[in-house]
mmCIF file of C-alpha atoms in Angstrom:
data_model
loop_
_atom_site.group_PDB
_atom_site.id
_atom_site.type_symbol
_atom_site.label_atom_id
_atom_site.label_comp_id
_atom_site.label_asym_id
_atom_site.label_seq_id
_atom_site.Cartn_x
_atom_site.Cartn_y
_atom_site.Cartn_z
ATOM 1 C CA UNK S 156 -42.332 -266.817 57.860
ATOM 2 C CA UNK S 157 -38.868 -266.373 59.413
ATOM 3 C CA UNK S 158 -37.802 -269.885 58.308
ATOM 4 C CA UNK S 159 -38.580 -269.337 54.632
ATOM 5 C CA UNK S 160 -35.884 -268.440 52.103
ATOM 6 C CA UNK S 161 -35.778 -264.798 51.023
ATOM 7 C CA UNK S 162 -35.930 -265.771 47.392
ATOM 8 C CA UNK S 163 -39.144 -267.805 47.912
ATOM 9 C CA UNK S 164 -40.983 -265.165 49.867
ATOM 10 C CA UNK S 165 -42.936 -262.692 47.728
ATOM 11 C CA UNK S 166 -45.341 -259.853 48.245
ATOM 12 C CA UNK S 167 -47.705 -258.336 45.763
ATOM 13 C CA UNK S 168 -47.243 -254.665 44.996
ATOM 14 C CA UNK S 169 -50.334 -252.812 43.828
ATOM 15 C CA UNK S 170 -49.448 -250.588 40.879
ATOM 16 C CA UNK S 171 -51.475 -247.639 39.548
ATOM 17 C CA UNK S 172 -52.461 -247.163 35.911
ATOM 18 C CA UNK S 173 -49.289 -245.210 35.133
ATOM 19 C CA UNK S 174 -46.916 -247.711 36.773
ATOM 20 C CA UNK S 175 -46.457 -245.788 40.074
ATOM 21 C CA UNK S 176 -46.768 -247.381 43.495
ATOM 22 C CA UNK S 177 -49.831 -246.328 45.398
ATOM 23 C CA UNK S 178 -48.904 -244.155 48.358
ATOM 24 C CA UNK S 179 -51.676 -245.660 50.530
ATOM 25 C CA UNK S 180 -50.123 -249.147 50.442
ATOM 26 C CA UNK S 181 -46.454 -248.119 50.570
ATOM 27 C CA UNK S 182 -46.044 -248.262 54.356
ATOM 28 C CA UNK S 183 -48.019 -251.527 54.728
ATOM 29 C CA UNK S 184 -45.917 -253.122 52.002
ATOM 30 C CA UNK S 185 -42.659 -252.145 53.687
ATOM 31 C CA UNK S 186 -43.950 -253.451 57.038
ATOM 32 C CA UNK S 187 -44.947 -256.844 55.605
ATOM 33 C CA UNK S 188 -41.667 -257.042 53.723
ATOM 34 C CA UNK S 189 -39.647 -256.477 56.908
ATOM 35 C CA UNK S 190 -41.584 -259.235 58.695
ATOM 36 C CA UNK S 191 -40.947 -261.714 55.893
ATOM 37 C CA UNK S 192 -37.165 -261.146 55.928
ATOM 38 C CA UNK S 193 -34.801 -263.140 58.168
ATOM 39 C CA UNK S 194 -33.377 -261.521 61.273
ATOM 40 C CA UNK S 195 -30.490 -259.174 60.493
ATOM 41 C CA UNK S 196 -31.399 -258.679 56.842
ATOM 42 C CA UNK S 197 -32.365 -255.060 56.112
ATOM 43 C CA UNK S 198 -34.113 -253.443 53.178
ATOM 44 C CA UNK S 199 -30.773 -252.243 51.910
ATOM 45 C CA UNK S 200 -29.779 -255.847 51.252
ATOM 46 C CA UNK S 201 -32.838 -256.659 49.191
ATOM 47 C CA UNK S 202 -33.004 -256.872 45.476
ATOM 48 C CA UNK S 203 -36.219 -255.593 43.888
ATOM 49 C CA UNK S 204 -37.057 -256.738 40.412
ATOM 50 C CA UNK S 205 -40.185 -256.111 38.369
ATOM 51 C CA UNK S 206 -41.579 -258.152 35.563
ATOM 52 C CA UNK S 207 -43.718 -257.231 32.632
ATOM 53 C CA UNK S 208 -47.178 -255.804 33.147
ATOM 54 C CA UNK S 209 -48.692 -258.595 31.102
ATOM 55 C CA UNK S 210 -47.986 -261.190 33.836
ATOM 56 C CA UNK S 211 -50.518 -262.315 36.376
ATOM 57 C CA UNK S 212 -48.876 -260.259 39.122
ATOM 58 C CA UNK S 213 -48.360 -256.524 38.660
ATOM 59 C CA UNK S 214 -45.070 -256.550 40.646
ATOM 60 C CA UNK S 215 -42.927 -259.000 42.632
ATOM 61 C CA UNK S 216 -40.321 -258.173 45.235
ATOM 62 C CA UNK S 217 -37.698 -260.809 45.932
ATOM 63 C CA UNK S 218 -35.697 -260.475 49.151
ATOM 64 C CA UNK S 219 -32.225 -261.829 49.402
ATOM 65 C CA UNK S 220 -28.602 -260.886 49.851
ATOM 66 C CA UNK S 221 -27.275 -258.702 47.039
ATOM 67 C CA UNK S 222 -24.450 -260.390 45.144
ATOM 68 C CA UNK S 223 -21.021 -259.288 46.278
ATOM 69 C CA UNK S 224 -22.300 -257.347 49.304
ATOM 70 C CA UNK S 225 -21.447 -259.652 52.200
ATOM 71 C CA UNK S 226 -19.496 -256.974 54.081
ATOM 72 C CA UNK S 227 -21.654 -253.842 53.871
ATOM 73 C CA UNK S 228 -25.268 -253.385 52.777
ATOM 74 C CA UNK S 229 -26.049 -251.438 49.639
ATOM 75 C CA UNK S 230 -29.075 -249.454 48.584
ATOM 76 C CA UNK S 231 -31.914 -251.039 46.721
ATOM 77 C CA UNK S 232 -31.839 -251.201 42.940
ATOM 78 C CA UNK S 233 -34.890 -251.071 40.705
ATOM 79 C CA UNK S 234 -34.497 -252.906 37.391
ATOM 80 C CA UNK S 235 -37.601 -252.415 35.258
ATOM 81 C CA UNK S 236 -38.255 -254.763 32.365
ATOM 82 C CA UNK S 237 -38.270 -253.584 28.756
ATOM 83 C CA UNK S 238 -42.065 -253.801 28.494
ATOM 84 C CA UNK S 239 -42.554 -251.741 31.647
ATOM 85 C CA UNK S 240 -39.979 -249.193 30.473
ATOM 86 C CA UNK S 241 -41.696 -248.754 27.128
ATOM 87 C CA UNK S 242 -45.061 -248.360 28.826
ATOM 88 C CA UNK S 243 -43.718 -245.764 31.267
ATOM 89 C CA UNK S 244 -41.917 -243.882 28.481
ATOM 90 C CA UNK S 245 -45.123 -243.736 26.452
ATOM 91 C CA UNK S 246 -46.981 -242.007 29.268
ATOM 92 C CA UNK S 247 -44.419 -239.141 29.349
ATOM 93 C CA UNK S 248 -45.115 -236.433 31.882
ATOM 94 C CA UNK S 249 -47.737 -238.523 33.762
ATOM 95 C CA UNK S 250 -44.908 -240.522 35.389
ATOM 96 C CA UNK S 251 -44.311 -239.559 39.024
ATOM 97 C CA UNK S 252 -40.963 -240.763 40.338
ATOM 98 C CA UNK S 253 -40.877 -241.631 44.069
ATOM 99 C CA UNK S 254 -38.521 -239.842 46.371
ATOM 100 C CA UNK S 255 -35.015 -241.260 46.440
ATOM 101 C CA UNK S 256 -35.060 -242.653 42.896
ATOM 102 C CA UNK S 257 -32.865 -240.770 40.444
ATOM 103 C CA UNK S 258 -34.209 -240.283 36.953
ATOM 104 C CA UNK S 259 -32.405 -238.990 33.930
ATOM 105 C CA UNK S 260 -34.409 -236.592 31.768
ATOM 106 C CA UNK S 261 -33.474 -236.985 28.119
ATOM 107 C CA UNK S 262 -35.960 -234.607 26.569
ATOM 108 C CA UNK S 263 -38.015 -231.557 27.398
ATOM 109 C CA UNK S 264 -37.820 -227.773 27.144
ATOM 110 C CA UNK S 265 -34.406 -226.326 27.892
ATOM 111 C CA UNK S 266 -34.153 -222.738 29.168
ATOM 112 C CA UNK S 267 -30.898 -221.067 28.275
ATOM 113 C CA UNK S 268 -29.655 -217.955 29.953
ATOM 114 C CA UNK S 269 -29.509 -214.870 27.778
ATOM 115 C CA UNK S 270 -26.086 -214.351 26.353
ATOM 116 C CA UNK S 271 -24.203 -211.364 27.634
ATOM 117 C CA UNK S 272 -23.826 -208.791 24.865
ATOM 118 C CA UNK S 273 -20.329 -207.625 24.115
ATOM 119 C CA UNK S 274 -20.116 -203.816 23.737
ATOM 120 C CA UNK S 275 -17.166 -204.136 21.370
ATOM 121 C CA UNK S 276 -19.127 -206.462 19.092
ATOM 122 C CA UNK S 277 -22.111 -204.101 19.141
ATOM 123 C CA UNK S 278 -19.934 -201.164 18.124
ATOM 124 C CA UNK S 279 -18.318 -203.252 15.411
ATOM 125 C CA UNK S 280 -21.754 -204.202 14.081
ATOM 126 C CA UNK S 281 -22.867 -200.550 14.076
ATOM 127 C CA UNK S 282 -19.732 -199.541 12.177
ATOM 128 C CA UNK S 283 -20.324 -202.316 9.671
ATOM 129 C CA UNK S 284 -23.933 -201.237 9.070
ATOM 130 C CA UNK S 285 -22.910 -197.586 8.768
ATOM 131 C CA UNK S 286 -20.163 -198.418 6.284
ATOM 132 C CA UNK S 287 -22.502 -200.515 4.159
ATOM 133 C CA UNK S 288 -25.180 -197.814 4.200
ATOM 134 C CA UNK S 289 -22.629 -195.106 3.301
ATOM 135 C CA UNK S 290 -21.316 -197.190 0.418
ATOM 136 C CA UNK S 291 -24.789 -197.750 -1.013
ATOM 137 C CA UNK S 292 -25.742 -194.066 -0.705
ATOM 138 C CA UNK S 293 -22.470 -192.878 -2.251
ATOM 139 C CA UNK S 294 -22.914 -195.262 -5.147
ATOM 140 C CA UNK S 295 -26.476 -193.972 -5.652
ATOM 141 C CA UNK S 296 -25.362 -190.313 -5.645
ATOM 142 C CA UNK S 297 -22.579 -190.973 -8.145
ATOM 143 C CA UNK S 298 -24.864 -192.932 -10.433
ATOM 144 C CA UNK S 299 -27.432 -190.098 -10.344
ATOM 145 C CA UNK S 300 -24.811 -187.470 -11.190
ATOM 146 C CA UNK S 301 -23.529 -189.608 -14.054
ATOM 147 C CA UNK S 302 -27.063 -190.079 -15.334
ATOM 148 C CA UNK S 303 -27.037 -193.848 -14.930
ATOM 149 C CA UNK S 304 -29.222 -194.320 -11.871
ATOM 150 C CA UNK S 305 -32.889 -193.480 -11.399
ATOM 151 C CA UNK S 306 -34.206 -191.278 -8.610
ATOM 152 C CA UNK S 307 -37.605 -190.885 -7.011
ATOM 153 C CA UNK S 308 -39.080 -187.430 -7.635
ATOM 154 C CA UNK S 309 -42.157 -185.822 -6.075
ATOM 155 C CA UNK S 310 -42.788 -183.027 -8.580
ATOM 156 C CA UNK S 311 -45.129 -180.982 -6.402
ATOM 157 C CA UNK S 312 -42.952 -181.214 -3.307
ATOM 158 C CA UNK S 313 -39.740 -180.527 -5.233
ATOM 159 C CA UNK S 314 -41.295 -177.377 -6.735
ATOM 160 C CA UNK S 315 -42.266 -176.093 -3.272
ATOM 161 C CA UNK S 316 -38.752 -176.749 -1.970
ATOM 162 C CA UNK S 317 -37.182 -174.880 -4.898
ATOM 163 C CA UNK S 318 -39.480 -171.895 -4.305
ATOM 164 C CA UNK S 319 -38.591 -171.898 -0.601
ATOM 165 C CA UNK S 320 -34.861 -171.876 -1.301
ATOM 166 C CA UNK S 321 -35.250 -169.087 -3.861
ATOM 167 C CA UNK S 322 -37.350 -167.009 -1.438
ATOM 168 C CA UNK S 323 -34.770 -167.523 1.295
ATOM 169 C CA UNK S 324 -32.083 -166.007 -0.915
ATOM 170 C CA UNK S 325 -34.311 -163.027 -1.711
ATOM 171 C CA UNK S 326 -35.188 -162.495 1.959
ATOM 172 C CA UNK S 327 -31.502 -162.606 2.863
ATOM 173 C CA UNK S 328 -30.871 -159.900 0.253
ATOM 174 C CA UNK S 329 -33.639 -157.743 1.758
ATOM 175 C CA UNK S 330 -32.112 -158.209 5.183
ATOM 176 C CA UNK S 331 -28.700 -157.176 3.907
ATOM 177 C CA UNK S 332 -30.098 -153.992 2.349
ATOM 178 C CA UNK S 333 -32.183 -153.194 5.444
ATOM 179 C CA UNK S 334 -29.128 -153.578 7.658
ATOM 180 C CA UNK S 335 -27.201 -151.237 5.361
ATOM 181 C CA UNK S 336 -30.029 -148.697 5.573
ATOM 182 C CA UNK S 337 -30.090 -149.019 9.357
ATOM 183 C CA UNK S 338 -26.349 -148.446 9.572
ATOM 184 C CA UNK S 339 -26.494 -145.396 7.317
ATOM 185 C CA UNK S 340 -29.526 -143.998 9.162
ATOM 186 C CA UNK S 341 -27.778 -144.452 12.480
ATOM 187 C CA UNK S 342 -24.765 -142.526 11.185
ATOM 188 C CA UNK S 343 -27.028 -139.783 9.817
ATOM 189 C CA UNK S 344 -28.941 -139.497 13.111
ATOM 190 C CA UNK S 345 -25.684 -139.365 15.022
ATOM 191 C CA UNK S 346 -24.439 -136.602 12.682
ATOM 192 C CA UNK S 347 -27.710 -134.649 12.999
ATOM 193 C CA UNK S 348 -27.522 -134.817 16.774
ATOM 194 C CA UNK S 349 -23.955 -133.500 16.775
ATOM 195 C CA UNK S 350 -24.915 -130.793 14.288
ATOM 196 C CA UNK S 351 -27.825 -129.739 16.480
ATOM 197 C CA UNK S 352 -25.567 -129.465 19.515
ATOM 198 C CA UNK S 353 -23.122 -127.364 17.515
ATOM 199 C CA UNK S 354 -25.898 -124.985 16.362
ATOM 200 C CA UNK S 355 -27.189 -124.659 19.921
ATOM 201 C CA UNK S 356 -23.712 -123.778 21.201
ATOM 202 C CA UNK S 357 -23.234 -121.113 18.526
ATOM 203 C CA UNK S 358 -26.689 -119.733 19.272
ATOM 204 C CA UNK S 359 -25.564 -118.925 22.792
ATOM 205 C CA UNK S 360 -22.243 -117.417 21.750
ATOM 206 C CA UNK S 361 -23.378 -115.430 18.678
ATOM 207 C CA UNK S 362 -25.916 -112.864 19.792
ATOM 208 C CA UNK S 363 -26.397 -111.402 16.314
ATOM 209 C CA UNK S 364 -27.225 -114.900 14.912
ATOM 210 C CA UNK S 365 -28.932 -116.260 17.947
ATOM 211 C CA UNK S 366 -32.292 -116.926 16.316
ATOM 212 C CA UNK S 367 -30.867 -118.416 13.101
ATOM 213 C CA UNK S 368 -28.617 -120.857 14.961
ATOM 214 C CA UNK S 369 -31.503 -121.681 17.279
ATOM 215 C CA UNK S 370 -33.865 -122.582 14.436
ATOM 216 C CA UNK S 371 -31.308 -124.902 12.873
ATOM 217 C CA UNK S 372 -30.496 -126.492 16.208
ATOM 218 C CA UNK S 373 -34.170 -127.279 16.823
ATOM 219 C CA UNK S 374 -34.596 -128.635 13.278
ATOM 220 C CA UNK S 375 -31.621 -130.991 13.536
ATOM 221 C CA UNK S 376 -32.722 -132.251 16.949
ATOM 222 C CA UNK S 377 -36.231 -132.828 15.605
ATOM 223 C CA UNK S 378 -34.854 -134.782 12.635
ATOM 224 C CA UNK S 379 -32.556 -136.776 14.916
ATOM 225 C CA UNK S 380 -35.493 -137.701 17.142
ATOM 226 C CA UNK S 381 -37.597 -138.805 14.176
ATOM 227 C CA UNK S 382 -34.587 -140.683 12.806
ATOM 228 C CA UNK S 383 -34.261 -142.584 16.080
ATOM 229 C CA UNK S 384 -37.944 -143.505 15.872
ATOM 230 C CA UNK S 385 -37.539 -144.687 12.288
ATOM 231 C CA UNK S 386 -34.367 -146.519 13.268
ATOM 232 C CA UNK S 387 -36.317 -148.419 15.944
ATOM 233 C CA UNK S 388 -38.950 -149.460 13.383
ATOM 234 C CA UNK S 389 -36.311 -150.589 10.881
ATOM 235 C CA UNK S 390 -34.415 -152.584 13.511
ATOM 236 C CA UNK S 391 -37.653 -154.267 14.589
ATOM 237 C CA UNK S 392 -38.312 -155.157 10.941
ATOM 238 C CA UNK S 393 -34.788 -156.586 10.620
ATOM 239 C CA UNK S 394 -35.118 -158.664 13.813
ATOM 240 C CA UNK S 395 -38.464 -160.172 12.784
ATOM 241 C CA UNK S 396 -37.360 -161.056 9.252
ATOM 242 C CA UNK S 397 -34.071 -162.458 10.592
ATOM 243 C CA UNK S 398 -36.012 -164.779 12.903
ATOM 244 C CA UNK S 399 -38.160 -165.875 9.987
ATOM 245 C CA UNK S 400 -35.199 -166.561 7.709
ATOM 246 C CA UNK S 401 -32.563 -167.929 10.072
ATOM 247 C CA UNK S 402 -34.821 -169.954 12.374
ATOM 248 C CA UNK S 403 -38.194 -170.781 10.851
ATOM 249 C CA UNK S 404 -37.106 -171.242 7.232
ATOM 250 C CA UNK S 405 -33.784 -172.799 8.268
ATOM 251 C CA UNK S 406 -35.588 -175.353 10.440
ATOM 252 C CA UNK S 407 -37.778 -176.301 7.500
ATOM 253 C CA UNK S 408 -34.735 -176.604 5.223
ATOM 254 C CA UNK S 409 -33.105 -178.876 7.815
ATOM 255 C CA UNK S 410 -36.115 -181.178 7.560
ATOM 256 C CA UNK S 411 -35.778 -180.964 3.775
ATOM 257 C CA UNK S 412 -32.151 -182.140 4.035
ATOM 258 C CA UNK S 413 -33.254 -185.096 6.156
ATOM 259 C CA UNK S 414 -35.930 -185.852 3.570
ATOM 260 C CA UNK S 415 -33.366 -185.785 0.762
ATOM 261 C CA UNK S 416 -31.065 -188.131 2.704
ATOM 262 C CA UNK S 417 -33.973 -190.503 3.270
ATOM 263 C CA UNK S 418 -34.785 -190.321 -0.446
ATOM 264 C CA UNK S 419 -31.212 -191.258 -1.386
ATOM 265 C CA UNK S 420 -31.236 -194.222 1.019
ATOM 266 C CA UNK S 421 -34.608 -195.317 -0.317
ATOM 267 C CA UNK S 422 -33.405 -195.216 -3.924
ATOM 268 C CA UNK S 423 -30.141 -196.964 -3.005
ATOM 269 C CA UNK S 424 -31.887 -199.923 -1.374
ATOM 270 C CA UNK S 425 -34.531 -199.937 -4.105
ATOM 271 C CA UNK S 426 -31.804 -200.254 -6.747
ATOM 272 C CA UNK S 427 -30.107 -202.986 -4.712
ATOM 273 C CA UNK S 428 -33.356 -204.950 -4.487
ATOM 274 C CA UNK S 429 -34.039 -204.557 -8.201
ATOM 275 C CA UNK S 430 -30.570 -205.899 -9.059
ATOM 276 C CA UNK S 431 -31.077 -208.937 -6.825
ATOM 277 C CA UNK S 432 -34.490 -209.651 -8.354
ATOM 278 C CA UNK S 433 -32.981 -209.608 -11.836
ATOM 279 C CA UNK S 434 -30.379 -212.217 -10.854
ATOM 280 C CA UNK S 435 -30.818 -215.971 -10.357
ATOM 281 C CA UNK S 436 -32.902 -217.363 -7.501
ATOM 282 C CA UNK S 437 -31.280 -220.202 -5.609
ATOM 283 C CA UNK S 438 -30.573 -221.237 -2.036
ATOM 284 C CA UNK S 439 -27.784 -218.638 -1.729
ATOM 285 C CA UNK S 440 -29.616 -215.643 -3.200
ATOM 286 C CA UNK S 441 -33.061 -216.110 -1.631
ATOM 287 C CA UNK S 442 -31.927 -215.119 1.897
ATOM 288 C CA UNK S 443 -30.174 -212.061 0.431
ATOM 289 C CA UNK S 444 -33.319 -211.080 -1.470
ATOM 290 C CA UNK S 445 -35.439 -211.469 1.647
ATOM 291 C CA UNK S 446 -33.044 -209.360 3.718
ATOM 292 C CA UNK S 447 -32.870 -206.723 0.987
ATOM 293 C CA UNK S 448 -36.679 -206.634 0.864
ATOM 294 C CA UNK S 449 -36.834 -205.987 4.607
ATOM 295 C CA UNK S 450 -34.259 -203.175 4.425
ATOM 296 C CA UNK S 451 -36.066 -201.661 1.463
ATOM 297 C CA UNK S 452 -39.350 -201.661 3.387
ATOM 298 C CA UNK S 453 -37.722 -199.976 6.387
ATOM 299 C CA UNK S 454 -36.241 -197.174 4.281
ATOM 300 C CA UNK S 455 -39.463 -196.790 2.317
ATOM 301 C CA UNK S 456 -41.381 -196.148 5.546
ATOM 302 C CA UNK S 457 -38.713 -193.647 6.608
ATOM 303 C CA UNK S 458 -38.916 -191.884 3.234
ATOM 304 C CA UNK S 459 -42.713 -191.656 3.374
ATOM 305 C CA UNK S 460 -42.567 -190.271 6.909
ATOM 306 C CA UNK S 461 -40.014 -187.595 6.001
ATOM 307 C CA UNK S 462 -41.976 -186.611 2.914
ATOM 308 C CA UNK S 463 -45.090 -186.162 5.057
ATOM 309 C CA UNK S 464 -43.126 -184.098 7.603
ATOM 310 C CA UNK S 465 -41.772 -181.806 4.891
ATOM 311 C CA UNK S 466 -45.241 -181.253 3.442
ATOM 312 C CA UNK S 467 -46.645 -180.315 6.848
ATOM 313 C CA UNK S 468 -43.758 -177.964 7.663
ATOM 314 C CA UNK S 469 -44.004 -176.236 4.287
ATOM 315 C CA UNK S 470 -47.695 -175.641 4.868
ATOM 316 C CA UNK S 471 -47.200 -174.136 8.328
ATOM 317 C CA UNK S 472 -44.218 -172.120 7.118
ATOM 318 C CA UNK S 473 -46.257 -170.544 4.350
ATOM 319 C CA UNK S 474 -48.973 -169.505 6.806
ATOM 320 C CA UNK S 475 -46.450 -168.115 9.282
ATOM 321 C CA UNK S 476 -44.471 -166.337 6.568
ATOM 322 C CA UNK S 477 -47.526 -164.549 5.201
ATOM 323 C CA UNK S 478 -48.575 -163.408 8.663
ATOM 324 C CA UNK S 479 -45.138 -162.177 9.705
ATOM 325 C CA UNK S 480 -44.236 -160.451 6.449
ATOM 326 C CA UNK S 481 -47.632 -158.763 6.210
ATOM 327 C CA UNK S 482 -47.185 -157.046 9.575
ATOM 328 C CA UNK S 483 -43.536 -156.172 9.000
ATOM 329 C CA UNK S 484 -44.100 -154.725 5.523
ATOM 330 C CA UNK S 485 -46.959 -152.550 6.811
ATOM 331 C CA UNK S 486 -44.713 -151.314 9.632
ATOM 332 C CA UNK S 487 -41.832 -150.548 7.290
ATOM 333 C CA UNK S 488 -44.052 -148.654 4.829
ATOM 334 C CA UNK S 489 -45.857 -146.544 7.420
ATOM 335 C CA UNK S 490 -42.640 -145.680 9.267
ATOM 336 C CA UNK S 491 -40.778 -144.600 6.120
ATOM 337 C CA UNK S 492 -43.758 -142.598 4.818
ATOM 338 C CA UNK S 493 -44.294 -140.792 8.130
ATOM 339 C CA UNK S 494 -40.607 -139.996 8.532
ATOM 340 C CA UNK S 495 -40.100 -138.427 5.121
ATOM 341 C CA UNK S 496 -43.442 -136.626 5.408
ATOM 342 C CA UNK S 497 -42.241 -135.096 8.640
ATOM 343 C CA UNK S 498 -45.283 -136.449 10.471
ATOM 344 C CA UNK S 499 -43.893 -137.157 13.902
ATOM 345 C CA UNK S 500 -47.282 -138.006 15.378
ATOM 346 C CA UNK S 501 -48.022 -140.663 12.762
ATOM 347 C CA UNK S 502 -44.520 -142.078 13.140
ATOM 348 C CA UNK S 503 -44.937 -142.482 16.891
ATOM 349 C CA UNK S 504 -48.405 -143.960 16.399
ATOM 350 C CA UNK S 505 -46.946 -146.560 14.025
ATOM 351 C CA UNK S 506 -44.509 -147.709 16.684
ATOM 352 C CA UNK S 507 -47.274 -147.923 19.285
ATOM 353 C CA UNK S 508 -49.375 -149.988 16.880
ATOM 354 C CA UNK S 509 -46.662 -152.646 16.715
ATOM 355 C CA UNK S 510 -45.729 -152.339 20.418
ATOM 356 C CA UNK S 511 -42.208 -151.113 19.709
ATOM 357 C CA UNK S 512 -40.359 -149.476 22.583
ATOM 358 C CA UNK S 513 -37.450 -147.232 21.737
ATOM 359 C CA UNK S 514 -34.270 -147.355 23.764
ATOM 360 C CA UNK S 515 -33.076 -144.157 25.317
ATOM 361 C CA UNK S 516 -29.869 -142.765 23.821
ATOM 362 C CA UNK S 517 -26.896 -144.152 25.707
ATOM 363 C CA UNK S 518 -28.957 -146.853 27.449
ATOM 364 C CA UNK S 519 -26.594 -149.557 26.234
ATOM 365 C CA UNK S 520 -23.513 -147.667 27.389
ATOM 366 C CA UNK S 521 -22.086 -148.746 30.748
ATOM 367 C CA UNK S 522 -22.181 -146.350 33.668
ATOM 368 C CA UNK S 523 -19.087 -144.698 35.026
ATOM 369 C CA UNK S 524 -19.158 -147.064 38.007
ATOM 370 C CA UNK S 525 -18.998 -150.079 35.688
ATOM 371 C CA UNK S 526 -16.118 -148.536 33.763
ATOM 372 C CA UNK S 527 -13.995 -148.131 36.917
#
């Protein structure tokens, strides 16, 4: 076989159904091919060509010097025919390319790395959305005040909110009057205490009027003590009602403000959607209508949620308000009645009933060590 020409020698290559060389015959084929080549001619100097799969032989390898490579050997080149290429391309992912053969992938899934977000662009987008939302809401408010735009109204909820705001003003007036009464009572108690001390001093220095000054001193001290007890009850009433008005009711009104803002946004985007639906429908307006529909749905859900929150808070506020005001009004009535009736025992019992502890006179004043 060494005397034969490389171009005349041939070896059959078994090919699988998908056009790939069988791995079991690869080494035997290379061994037979080396034996059939002349001495000094390596595999790198061979030229491998393949013919169509419709021929009698599935593959033919022709050995011979590669054109233009007399000086240095070059790597083998595989030149598939057009029929074989079309058949291999039709089988797609079933094609297994042997090691050492470069293949160029022209199609398939491409995985792109996630783009790095620019903080400046994000802030710019947030500012743009905020500006657009502010413009729409301002336009809606102006149109409502001018009587041109329509607004969504929940009659039952709006009536409850109006009653709450009116009650808050009345409770604030009660607090103002109660604080005035507390201030005046404190001044009166302070005056009675000083008057009692003055009577007691004169009782010791005026022997002929000792008993008369003594009676008045005891009376003023007794009134001052009862006044301090009443003052404690009034201050407890003021503190409880202040908590109800400035915290509980104010928290509910804050939710009401959020509900009203959500209502304005809802009406603004509803009006915007209605205007787009009244206009022409073409390739330019359909995306705008779809986007406006999505924004309208988002603000509608927000409006419904805030309306539900306001309804729940108004319900709990009413229950809490009734409970708190019932106890405080009973305390205020019993304390005032006992004080002006001169019933010290009933007055003290009223404070015990509501667990009110009176502060000792001068308890808030700093000691002489703290003053130094």
